[in-house]
Amino acid sequence: MRNRSVTFIFGSLVLWGLITYFMISDQPVEKEKDTARVSGQISKLERRVKQEIALNQELLQDIKEDKQRKKDVDTINANAEQKQENARDVNQNKILPEKEEKDIEKNDDKNVQQPPVEPAHTSETSHNVPTKGKLPNGSPIIAVLVFSCNRITVQRCLDQLIKYRPDAEQFPIVVSEDCQHRQTADVIAKYGNQIMHIQQPDQSDIEVPPKEKKFKGYFKIARHYGWALNHMFFQLGYETVIIVEDDLDIAPDFFEYFLGTYPLLASDDSLWCVSAWNDNGKAGLVDESAAHVLYRTDFFPGLGWMLTRELWTELSPKWPKSYWDDWIRQPEQRRNRACIRPEISRTRTFGKTGVSNGMFYERHLKYIKLNTQFVHFTKMNLTYLLKDNYDINFVNEVYQSTVVSFSELKTGKVVASGAVRIPYYSRQAYKNTAKQFGLMDDFRSGVPRTGYRGVVTFFYKGRRVHLAPSPNWNGYDITWS
């Protein structure tokens, strides 16, 4: 009996030990199972999150597409409405000239009738107006826009334009008159159907800041420019326009110059205008045997210049209330683009009296040389003016030229032949040297007049001179203005 009890107790202990052992040894297995189960749940959750993200992305894309479709439909409807409105405007413009002629005949002793006020035009309008871009033979139509106010000497300008233009159909002349000056209007009216006469309708007093009241004329000019260019591009539908002011003489090859350079303006995105003017084109500072030579310039010259409808579409929405020429020279407008300008000017101003009160006239403008030699630009290869061709040759010519001083040039002590270079490294150094040569020494938005890559090129005592910054020049400093 005792042996059985011992055996039972011993067996119970062994069984308990085995059970305990298996219970202890089974815990890692359960932990591994739990870990695997949690890992699986996480993977499933990740897959569900990815699926939800994908569904949300598809939903967002559908929403964007719906919005775009709605926007496109709205744009199409708006364009259709604008097109109908433009058609009515065009029809009205066709009727208007006949009505104006009758009104003028009936009111010989009254002021010239003003056309009705036109609504403001935005860049969107330009896409809906029929354009006048080319003649049937493919040649470009380039309109000439003459700005006039209260100077009867506009006759001098118009006489030359009509005398020298080769084709009235290719170069239509539009005179835009401001100021309601009766005598000036009478002079313009005498040209009949040789020109088109339009009048700036808004003659209301213009709001000017108190400190700028004496500059009110600049505000009126900017308003006139904005209206007239909108009319030329967005109402009359011209693709290219040459701007002329009523106090300019023109050279015999004025039209040939613009016709020859037109393909450059149309093909090179780095160009935004062609100007007939050389700011430093005084006799003694130009090579009179190089009437055919043209340059690129970062300085907007004005005074007889050509622009495209594409450029005006860009500038029109932000056109300034005053000082438009300095505004257009700002980096935000210029955007590193250049203009073409000639060695010898194709325009010259005779307007000593004006809103600028003759500023620069006595010292510079009256000495500008007007070209007299007819150059057949349309028969020349002008591709050297395209940026990719011009920049390499220009930089090489400038910085491989001999460095000299003003005194060496003035006294004729330069031994080397060919072009020479006078370096400048500061604003004041440039101004000092420019004054010594009789150049215009001012800056606009950091750019010197006629400058290209900071280099001002002119002619002095029989040789080409480059007034140039450091070879590692890296842009204009606007604080130099």
Short mmCIF file of C-alpha atoms in Angstrom, two decimals:
data_model
loop_
_atom_site.label_atom_id
_atom_site.label_comp_id
_atom_site.label_asym_id
_atom_site.label_seq_id
_atom_site.Cartn_x
_atom_site.Cartn_y
_atom_site.Cartn_z
CA MET A 1 0.00 0.00 0.00
CA ARG A 2 2.85 2.24 0.90
CA ASN A 3 4.61 1.43 -2.36
CA ARG A 4 1.49 2.30 -4.32
CA SER A 5 1.22 5.68 -2.58
CA VAL A 6 4.85 6.46 -3.32
CA THR A 7 4.40 5.38 -6.88
CA PHE A 8 1.27 7.53 -7.22
CA ILE A 9 2.95 10.57 -5.70
CA PHE A 10 6.04 10.09 -7.88
CA GLY A 11 3.91 9.70 -10.99
CA SER A 12 1.90 12.82 -10.10
CA LEU A 13 5.13 14.82 -9.69
CA VAL A 14 6.43 13.60 -13.06
CA LEU A 15 3.11 14.44 -14.76
CA TRP A 16 3.04 17.87 -13.12
CA GLY A 17 6.62 18.48 -14.24
CA LEU A 18 5.82 17.49 -17.81
CA ILE A 19 2.74 19.72 -17.87
CA THR A 20 4.74 22.62 -16.45
CA TYR A 21 7.51 22.09 -19.01
CA PHE A 22 5.13 22.11 -21.96
CA MET A 23 3.33 25.14 -20.64
CA ILE A 24 6.60 27.09 -20.32
CA SER A 25 8.04 25.92 -23.64
CA ASP A 26 4.81 26.83 -25.52
CA GLN A 27 4.93 30.60 -24.66
CA PRO A 28 7.46 31.66 -27.40
CA VAL A 29 5.40 29.80 -29.96
CA GLU A 30 2.31 31.73 -28.92
CA LYS A 31 4.31 34.98 -28.98
CA GLU A 32 5.53 34.24 -32.50
CA LYS A 33 1.96 33.49 -33.53
CA ASP A 34 0.75 36.76 -32.01
CA THR A 35 3.55 38.67 -33.75
CA ALA A 36 2.72 37.10 -37.09
CA ARG A 37 -0.96 37.86 -36.57
CA VAL A 38 -0.29 41.55 -35.76
CA SER A 39 2.07 41.84 -38.71
CA GLY A 40 -0.61 40.44 -41.00
CA GLN A 41 -3.17 42.90 -39.69
CA ILE A 42 -0.77 45.81 -40.26
CA SER A 43 -0.15 44.68 -43.85
CA LYS A 44 -3.87 44.47 -44.47
CA LEU A 45 -4.30 47.97 -42.98
CA GLU A 46 -1.54 49.36 -45.20
CA ARG A 47 -3.19 47.86 -48.26
CA ARG A 48 -6.54 49.38 -47.28
CA VAL A 49 -4.91 52.83 -46.72
CA LYS A 50 -3.25 52.67 -50.13
CA GLN A 51 -6.53 51.71 -51.72
CA GLU A 52 -8.27 54.62 -50.00
CA ILE A 53 -5.54 57.05 -51.15
CA ALA A 54 -5.82 55.81 -54.72
CA LEU A 55 -9.61 56.20 -54.63
CA ASN A 56 -9.25 59.75 -53.24
CA GLN A 57 -6.77 60.67 -55.95
CA GLU A 58 -9.13 59.42 -58.64
CA LEU A 59 -11.94 61.39 -57.05
CA LEU A 60 -9.84 64.60 -56.97
CA GLN A 61 -8.84 64.10 -60.59
CA ASP A 62 -12.48 63.71 -61.58
CA ILE A 63 -13.33 66.92 -59.71
CA LYS A 64 -10.50 68.82 -61.49
CA GLU A 65 -11.60 67.54 -64.88
CA ASP A 66 -15.17 68.59 -64.17
CA LYS A 67 -14.01 72.08 -63.20
CA GLN A 68 -11.84 72.34 -66.31
CA ARG A 69 -14.69 71.22 -68.55
CA LYS A 70 -16.93 73.83 -66.98
CA LYS A 71 -14.23 76.49 -67.41
CA ASP A 72 -13.76 75.53 -71.07
CA VAL A 73 -17.48 75.78 -71.69
CA ASP A 74 -17.62 79.19 -70.00
CA THR A 75 -14.62 80.38 -72.08
CA ILE A 76 -16.22 79.21 -75.31
CA ASN A 77 -19.45 80.99 -74.44
CA ALA A 78 -17.60 84.16 -73.46
CA ASN A 79 -15.56 84.12 -76.68
CA ALA A 80 -18.70 83.67 -78.72
CA GLU A 81 -20.35 86.62 -77.01
CA GLN A 82 -17.19 88.73 -77.46
CA LYS A 83 -16.99 87.79 -81.11
CA GLN A 84 -20.54 88.95 -81.67
CA GLU A 85 -19.77 92.21 -79.86
CA ASN A 86 -16.63 92.74 -81.97
CA ALA A 87 -18.61 92.12 -85.14
CA ARG A 88 -20.98 94.88 -84.11
CA ASP A 89 -17.98 97.16 -83.38
CA VAL A 90 -16.46 96.45 -86.79
CA ASN A 91 -19.74 97.22 -88.52
CA GLN A 92 -20.03 100.43 -86.54
CA ASN A 93 -16.45 101.40 -87.51
CA LYS A 94 -17.27 100.84 -91.18
CA ILE A 95 -20.19 103.25 -90.96
CA LEU A 96 -18.38 105.80 -88.83
CA PRO A 97 -15.96 107.34 -91.40
CA GLU A 98 -18.80 108.21 -93.82
CA LYS A 99 -20.77 109.79 -91.01
CA GLU A 100 -17.75 111.81 -89.87
CA GLU A 101 -17.14 113.16 -93.37
CA LYS A 102 -20.74 114.38 -93.58
CA ASP A 103 -20.54 115.93 -90.13
CA ILE A 104 -17.33 117.79 -90.98
CA GLU A 105 -18.85 119.14 -94.20
CA LYS A 106 -21.87 120.40 -92.27
CA ASN A 107 -19.82 122.01 -89.50
CA ASP A 108 -17.01 123.94 -91.16
CA ASP A 109 -17.04 126.51 -88.38
CA LYS A 110 -17.35 124.00 -85.52
CA ASN A 111 -14.84 121.75 -83.86
CA VAL A 112 -14.12 118.42 -85.56
CA GLN A 113 -16.55 115.78 -84.37
CA GLN A 114 -15.18 113.20 -81.93
CA PRO A 115 -15.99 109.51 -82.44
CA PRO A 116 -17.98 107.80 -79.70
CA VAL A 117 -16.05 106.64 -76.66
CA GLU A 118 -14.77 103.11 -77.11
CA PRO A 119 -14.91 100.55 -74.34
CA ALA A 120 -11.65 99.43 -72.78
CA HIS A 121 -10.10 96.52 -74.64
CA THR A 122 -8.27 93.66 -73.03
CA SER A 123 -5.76 91.26 -74.52
CA GLU A 124 -8.54 88.70 -74.99
CA THR A 125 -10.16 90.92 -77.61
CA SER A 126 -7.17 90.58 -79.90
CA HIS A 127 -7.94 86.93 -80.56
CA ASN A 128 -11.36 87.71 -82.01
CA VAL A 129 -10.66 90.65 -84.36
CA PRO A 130 -9.83 89.86 -88.00
CA THR A 131 -6.17 90.71 -88.50
CA LYS A 132 -4.41 92.68 -91.21
CA GLY A 133 -1.09 90.91 -91.36
CA LYS A 134 -0.05 90.35 -94.96
CA LEU A 135 -0.70 91.44 -98.52
CA PRO A 136 -1.91 88.86 -101.06
CA ASN A 137 1.73 88.41 -102.19
CA GLY A 138 2.79 87.51 -98.64
CA SER A 139 4.54 90.79 -97.82
CA PRO A 140 3.80 92.14 -94.32
CA ILE A 141 1.41 95.02 -93.76
CA ILE A 142 3.08 97.47 -91.37
CA ALA A 143 0.85 100.33 -90.22
CA VAL A 144 2.35 103.71 -89.27
CA LEU A 145 0.74 105.31 -86.22
CA VAL A 146 1.42 109.06 -85.92
CA PHE A 147 0.72 110.63 -82.52
CA SER A 148 -0.47 114.20 -82.70
CA CYS A 149 -1.72 116.79 -80.23
CA ASN A 150 -1.52 120.53 -80.74
CA ARG A 151 1.31 121.11 -83.22
CA ILE A 152 0.41 122.09 -86.76
CA THR A 153 3.96 121.07 -87.69
CA VAL A 154 2.54 117.55 -87.91
CA GLN A 155 2.28 118.52 -91.58
CA ARG A 156 6.08 118.35 -91.90
CA CYS A 157 6.06 114.80 -90.55
CA LEU A 158 3.12 113.65 -92.69
CA ASP A 159 4.55 115.16 -95.88
CA GLN A 160 7.71 113.10 -95.46
CA LEU A 161 5.87 109.89 -94.59
CA ILE A 162 3.69 110.18 -97.70
CA LYS A 163 6.64 111.18 -99.87
CA TYR A 164 8.86 108.26 -98.90
CA ARG A 165 6.42 105.41 -98.37
CA PRO A 166 6.72 102.92 -101.24
CA ASP A 167 3.19 101.46 -101.02
CA ALA A 168 0.12 102.96 -99.35
CA GLU A 169 -1.50 99.54 -99.01
CA GLN A 170 1.52 98.02 -97.31
CA PHE A 171 2.17 101.06 -95.08
CA PRO A 172 -1.22 102.59 -94.14
CA ILE A 173 -0.81 105.81 -92.14
CA VAL A 174 -3.10 106.39 -89.16
CA VAL A 175 -2.94 109.76 -87.38
CA SER A 176 -4.22 109.64 -83.80
CA GLU A 177 -5.10 113.11 -82.57
CA ASP A 178 -5.45 114.17 -78.95
CA CYS A 179 -6.05 117.60 -77.31
CA GLN A 180 -8.98 118.78 -79.52
CA HIS A 181 -6.76 121.41 -81.16
CA ARG A 182 -8.79 122.81 -84.05
CA GLN A 183 -5.86 124.05 -86.16
CA THR A 184 -4.07 120.70 -85.91
CA ALA A 185 -7.26 118.81 -86.81
CA ASP A 186 -7.69 121.04 -89.87
CA VAL A 187 -4.15 120.29 -91.05
CA ILE A 188 -4.70 116.53 -90.69
CA ALA A 189 -8.06 116.67 -92.45
CA LYS A 190 -6.43 118.13 -95.58
CA TYR A 191 -4.73 114.79 -96.32
CA GLY A 192 -8.06 113.15 -97.09
CA ASN A 193 -7.90 109.47 -97.94
CA GLN A 194 -4.08 109.43 -97.98
CA ILE A 195 -4.30 108.74 -94.25
CA MET A 196 -6.79 107.59 -91.63
CA HIS A 197 -7.64 110.19 -88.98
CA ILE A 198 -8.73 108.97 -85.54
CA GLN A 199 -9.30 111.02 -82.41
CA GLN A 200 -8.75 110.15 -78.77
CA PRO A 201 -12.28 110.38 -77.31
CA ASP A 202 -11.49 110.81 -73.61
CA GLN A 203 -10.80 114.52 -73.13
CA SER A 204 -11.76 114.57 -69.45
CA ASP A 205 -9.41 116.08 -66.91
CA ILE A 206 -6.90 113.51 -65.76
CA GLU A 207 -6.16 112.70 -62.13
CA VAL A 208 -2.58 113.55 -61.18
CA PRO A 209 -0.87 113.24 -57.78
CA PRO A 210 -0.39 116.70 -56.19
CA LYS A 211 3.40 116.55 -56.42
CA GLU A 212 3.25 115.80 -60.16
CA LYS A 213 0.77 118.39 -61.37
CA LYS A 214 3.38 120.07 -63.55
CA PHE A 215 3.88 116.72 -65.31
CA LYS A 216 0.23 116.29 -66.28
CA GLY A 217 1.28 116.18 -69.93
CA TYR A 218 3.04 112.85 -69.37
CA PHE A 219 -0.18 111.38 -67.95
CA LYS A 220 -2.16 112.51 -71.00
CA ILE A 221 0.45 111.08 -73.37
CA ALA A 222 0.31 107.67 -71.65
CA ARG A 223 -3.49 107.70 -71.86
CA HIS A 224 -3.32 108.59 -75.55
CA TYR A 225 -0.76 105.86 -76.28
CA GLY A 226 -2.82 103.23 -74.51
CA TRP A 227 -6.03 104.12 -76.33
CA ALA A 228 -4.44 104.48 -79.78
CA LEU A 229 -2.50 101.21 -79.62
CA ASN A 230 -5.56 99.35 -78.41
CA HIS A 231 -7.43 100.80 -81.38
CA MET A 232 -4.69 99.85 -83.87
CA PHE A 233 -4.26 96.26 -82.71
CA PHE A 234 -7.62 95.29 -81.23
CA GLN A 235 -10.03 97.34 -83.37
CA LEU A 236 -8.31 97.84 -86.72
CA GLY A 237 -6.59 94.45 -86.45
CA TYR A 238 -3.03 95.33 -87.50
CA GLU A 239 -0.31 92.83 -86.66
CA THR A 240 2.65 95.25 -86.77
CA VAL A 241 2.83 98.99 -86.11
CA ILE A 242 5.52 101.67 -86.42
CA ILE A 243 5.07 104.48 -83.89
CA VAL A 244 5.98 108.00 -85.01
CA GLU A 245 5.46 111.25 -83.14
CA ASP A 246 4.43 114.47 -84.84
CA ASP A 247 7.83 116.15 -84.42
CA LEU A 248 9.99 113.64 -86.31
CA ASP A 249 11.79 113.96 -89.62
CA ILE A 250 12.39 110.62 -91.36
CA ALA A 251 15.16 109.36 -93.64
CA PRO A 252 14.53 108.39 -97.29
CA ASP A 253 15.06 104.71 -96.42
CA PHE A 254 12.85 104.83 -93.31
CA PHE A 255 10.34 102.31 -94.69
CA GLU A 256 13.06 100.14 -96.23
CA TYR A 257 14.77 99.96 -92.84
CA PHE A 258 11.69 98.65 -91.07
CA LEU A 259 10.74 96.31 -93.89
CA GLY A 260 14.24 94.80 -93.89
CA THR A 261 14.34 94.30 -90.12
CA TYR A 262 10.78 93.00 -89.81
CA PRO A 263 11.81 89.32 -90.28
CA LEU A 264 14.23 89.65 -87.35
CA LEU A 265 11.52 90.96 -85.05
CA ALA A 266 9.15 88.23 -86.20
CA SER A 267 11.60 85.35 -85.72
CA ASP A 268 13.85 86.21 -82.74
CA ASP A 269 12.07 86.00 -79.37
CA SER A 270 14.93 87.90 -77.73
CA LEU A 271 13.93 91.02 -79.71
CA TRP A 272 10.95 93.15 -78.77
CA CYS A 273 11.33 96.23 -80.96
CA VAL A 274 13.13 97.81 -83.88
CA SER A 275 14.00 101.50 -83.48
CA ALA A 276 15.08 104.03 -86.09
CA TRP A 277 16.89 106.05 -83.42
CA ASN A 278 20.48 106.13 -82.12
CA ASP A 279 20.60 107.99 -78.80
CA ASN A 280 24.30 108.73 -79.34
CA GLY A 281 23.97 109.31 -83.08
CA LYS A 282 25.44 112.80 -83.18
CA ALA A 283 27.66 113.87 -86.03
CA GLY A 284 31.20 113.01 -84.93
CA LEU A 285 30.05 109.98 -82.96
CA VAL A 286 28.83 107.89 -85.92
CA ASP A 287 30.62 106.37 -88.89
CA GLU A 288 29.06 108.18 -91.83
CA SER A 289 30.35 105.50 -94.20
CA ALA A 290 28.50 102.77 -92.26
CA ALA A 291 24.85 103.64 -92.86
CA HIS A 292 24.18 99.93 -93.37
CA VAL A 293 25.46 98.87 -89.93
CA LEU A 294 22.91 97.86 -87.29
CA TYR A 295 23.23 96.86 -83.64
CA ARG A 296 21.36 95.17 -80.83
CA THR A 297 20.71 97.31 -77.75
CA ASP A 298 19.28 96.63 -74.30
CA PHE A 299 18.17 100.27 -74.07
CA PHE A 300 14.70 101.01 -75.43
CA PRO A 301 15.31 103.91 -77.85
CA GLY A 302 11.81 104.95 -79.00
CA LEU A 303 11.52 107.89 -81.43
CA GLY A 304 10.30 105.89 -84.40
CA TRP A 305 9.94 102.25 -83.38
CA MET A 306 8.19 99.09 -84.49
CA LEU A 307 6.33 96.62 -82.28
CA THR A 308 4.06 93.63 -82.83
CA ARG A 309 0.55 92.87 -81.72
CA GLU A 310 1.97 90.07 -79.58
CA LEU A 311 4.02 92.53 -77.55
CA TRP A 312 1.14 94.96 -77.14
CA THR A 313 -1.10 92.11 -75.95
CA GLU A 314 1.48 91.56 -73.22
CA LEU A 315 1.90 95.23 -72.25
CA SER A 316 -1.64 96.53 -72.64
CA PRO A 317 -3.22 95.07 -69.46
CA LYS A 318 -0.57 96.74 -67.26
CA TRP A 319 -0.02 99.96 -69.24
CA PRO A 320 1.03 102.77 -66.86
CA LYS A 321 -0.76 106.04 -66.16
CA SER A 322 2.33 108.12 -66.95
CA TYR A 323 6.01 108.08 -68.02
CA TRP A 324 5.38 105.12 -70.31
CA ASP A 325 8.85 105.20 -71.91
CA ASP A 326 10.71 104.84 -68.61
CA TRP A 327 8.18 102.24 -67.49
CA ILE A 328 8.80 100.15 -70.60
CA ARG A 329 12.54 100.19 -69.80
CA GLN A 330 12.05 98.54 -66.43
CA PRO A 331 13.31 94.94 -66.05
CA GLU A 332 9.77 93.67 -65.47
CA GLN A 333 8.76 94.83 -68.96
CA ARG A 334 12.03 94.41 -70.86
CA ARG A 335 12.63 90.87 -69.57
CA ASN A 336 16.17 90.79 -71.00
CA ARG A 337 14.92 91.49 -74.51
CA ALA A 338 16.71 93.80 -76.92
CA CYS A 339 15.91 96.21 -79.76
CA ILE A 340 17.59 96.76 -83.11
CA ARG A 341 19.04 100.25 -83.65
CA PRO A 342 21.06 101.79 -86.50
CA GLU A 343 24.53 103.31 -86.67
CA ILE A 344 22.93 106.40 -88.25
CA SER A 345 19.43 107.43 -87.17
CA ARG A 346 16.50 107.13 -89.55
CA THR A 347 14.57 109.73 -87.53
CA ARG A 348 15.44 113.14 -86.09
CA THR A 349 13.32 115.29 -83.80
CA PHE A 350 12.60 118.92 -84.60
CA GLY A 351 10.30 119.34 -81.58
CA LYS A 352 12.23 121.52 -79.19
CA THR A 353 9.00 122.55 -77.47
CA GLY A 354 6.90 119.89 -75.78
CA VAL A 355 6.04 118.30 -72.45
CA SER A 356 9.76 117.72 -71.75
CA ASN A 357 10.44 121.46 -72.18
CA GLY A 358 13.38 120.79 -74.46
CA MET A 359 15.25 118.51 -72.05
CA PHE A 360 18.38 117.16 -73.82
CA TYR A 361 17.48 119.06 -76.99
CA GLU A 362 20.15 121.76 -76.93
CA ARG A 363 22.91 119.45 -75.73
CA HIS A 364 22.13 116.33 -77.75
CA LEU A 365 18.99 115.94 -79.82
CA LYS A 366 19.49 118.76 -82.27
CA TYR A 367 22.89 117.31 -83.22
CA ILE A 368 21.59 113.87 -84.18
CA LYS A 369 22.58 113.05 -87.74
CA LEU A 370 19.77 111.92 -90.04
CA ASN A 371 20.72 109.35 -92.65
CA THR A 372 20.62 110.50 -96.28
CA GLN A 373 22.08 107.43 -98.03
CA PHE A 374 19.44 104.92 -99.16
CA VAL A 375 20.34 101.42 -97.93
CA HIS A 376 18.54 98.41 -99.45
CA PHE A 377 18.06 96.50 -96.22
CA THR A 378 15.58 94.08 -97.78
CA LYS A 379 18.38 92.81 -100.04
CA MET A 380 20.86 92.35 -97.19
CA ASN A 381 21.53 89.31 -95.02
CA LEU A 382 20.76 90.62 -91.53
CA THR A 383 20.93 87.29 -89.71
CA TYR A 384 24.09 88.49 -87.96
CA LEU A 385 21.69 90.40 -85.68
CA LEU A 386 20.01 87.23 -84.39
CA LYS A 387 21.05 86.73 -80.78
CA ASP A 388 22.84 83.40 -81.23
CA ASN A 389 24.98 84.88 -84.00
CA TYR A 390 25.43 88.37 -82.60
CA ASP A 391 26.47 87.77 -79.01
CA ILE A 392 29.52 85.60 -79.72
CA ASN A 393 30.92 87.95 -82.34
CA PHE A 394 30.13 91.06 -80.31
CA VAL A 395 31.79 89.83 -77.11
CA ASN A 396 34.87 88.67 -79.01
CA GLU A 397 35.20 91.98 -80.84
CA VAL A 398 34.81 94.05 -77.68
CA TYR A 399 37.09 92.15 -75.33
CA GLN A 400 39.79 91.33 -77.84
CA SER A 401 40.18 95.01 -78.75
CA THR A 402 43.05 97.13 -77.45
CA VAL A 403 42.53 98.89 -74.10
CA VAL A 404 43.17 102.64 -74.32
CA SER A 405 42.41 105.84 -72.39
CA PHE A 406 40.45 108.90 -73.45
CA SER A 407 43.57 111.06 -73.50
CA GLU A 408 45.35 108.59 -75.80
CA LEU A 409 42.44 108.66 -78.22
CA LYS A 410 42.08 112.42 -78.08
CA THR A 411 45.77 113.07 -78.75
CA GLY A 412 46.03 110.35 -81.42
CA LYS A 413 48.62 108.30 -79.52
CA VAL A 414 46.95 104.93 -80.12
CA VAL A 415 49.28 102.83 -82.27
CA ALA A 416 47.09 99.73 -82.71
CA SER A 417 44.61 99.63 -85.56
CA GLY A 418 40.99 98.66 -85.39
CA ALA A 419 38.45 98.98 -82.60
CA VAL A 420 39.56 99.94 -79.09
CA ARG A 421 38.10 99.56 -75.61
CA ILE A 422 37.86 101.92 -72.66
CA PRO A 423 36.97 100.02 -69.47
CA TYR A 424 34.69 101.33 -66.72
CA TYR A 425 34.05 99.72 -63.35
CA SER A 426 31.64 102.11 -61.64
CA ARG A 427 28.69 104.35 -62.40
CA GLN A 428 30.73 107.51 -61.91
CA ALA A 429 33.59 106.24 -64.06
CA TYR A 430 31.12 105.63 -66.88
CA LYS A 431 29.53 109.07 -66.54
CA ASN A 432 32.91 110.82 -66.50
CA THR A 433 34.08 109.08 -69.67
CA ALA A 434 30.73 109.54 -71.43
CA LYS A 435 30.83 113.29 -70.79
CA GLN A 436 34.35 113.51 -72.19
CA PHE A 437 33.14 112.07 -75.49
CA GLY A 438 29.86 113.99 -75.54
CA LEU A 439 27.73 110.85 -75.10
CA MET A 440 24.45 110.87 -73.20
CA ASP A 441 25.55 109.78 -69.73
CA ASP A 442 22.26 108.90 -68.03
CA PHE A 443 20.89 105.46 -67.11
CA ARG A 444 17.35 104.10 -67.22
CA SER A 445 16.75 101.08 -64.98
CA GLY A 446 20.52 100.72 -64.84
CA VAL A 447 20.98 100.57 -68.63
CA PRO A 448 23.11 103.22 -70.39
CA ARG A 449 21.79 104.61 -73.65
CA THR A 450 22.57 102.31 -76.63
CA GLY A 451 24.14 99.81 -74.20
CA TYR A 452 24.28 96.10 -74.99
CA ARG A 453 25.62 93.75 -72.30
CA GLY A 454 26.76 96.97 -70.62
CA VAL A 455 28.83 98.03 -73.66
CA VAL A 456 28.24 101.39 -75.35
CA THR A 457 29.63 101.43 -78.89
CA PHE A 458 30.29 104.62 -80.88
CA PHE A 459 32.70 106.15 -83.40
CA TYR A 460 35.45 108.63 -82.56
CA LYS A 461 38.18 110.07 -84.76
CA GLY A 462 37.99 107.35 -87.36
CA ARG A 463 37.75 104.26 -85.17
CA ARG A 464 35.19 102.16 -83.35
CA VAL A 465 35.23 102.63 -79.57
CA HIS A 466 33.67 100.33 -76.97
CA LEU A 467 33.01 101.82 -73.54
CA ALA A 468 32.80 98.52 -71.72
CA PRO A 469 32.42 97.00 -68.23
CA SER A 470 34.48 94.10 -66.91
CA PRO A 471 34.61 90.95 -69.10
CA ASN A 472 32.83 89.06 -66.29
CA TRP A 473 29.89 91.50 -66.35
CA ASN A 474 26.80 89.79 -64.95
CA GLY A 475 23.94 92.22 -65.48
CA TYR A 476 22.72 95.78 -64.99
CA ASP A 477 22.55 97.42 -61.60
CA ILE A 478 19.22 99.23 -61.32
CA THR A 479 20.63 101.49 -58.58
CA TRP A 480 22.81 103.19 -61.23
CA SER A 481 19.74 105.01 -62.55
#
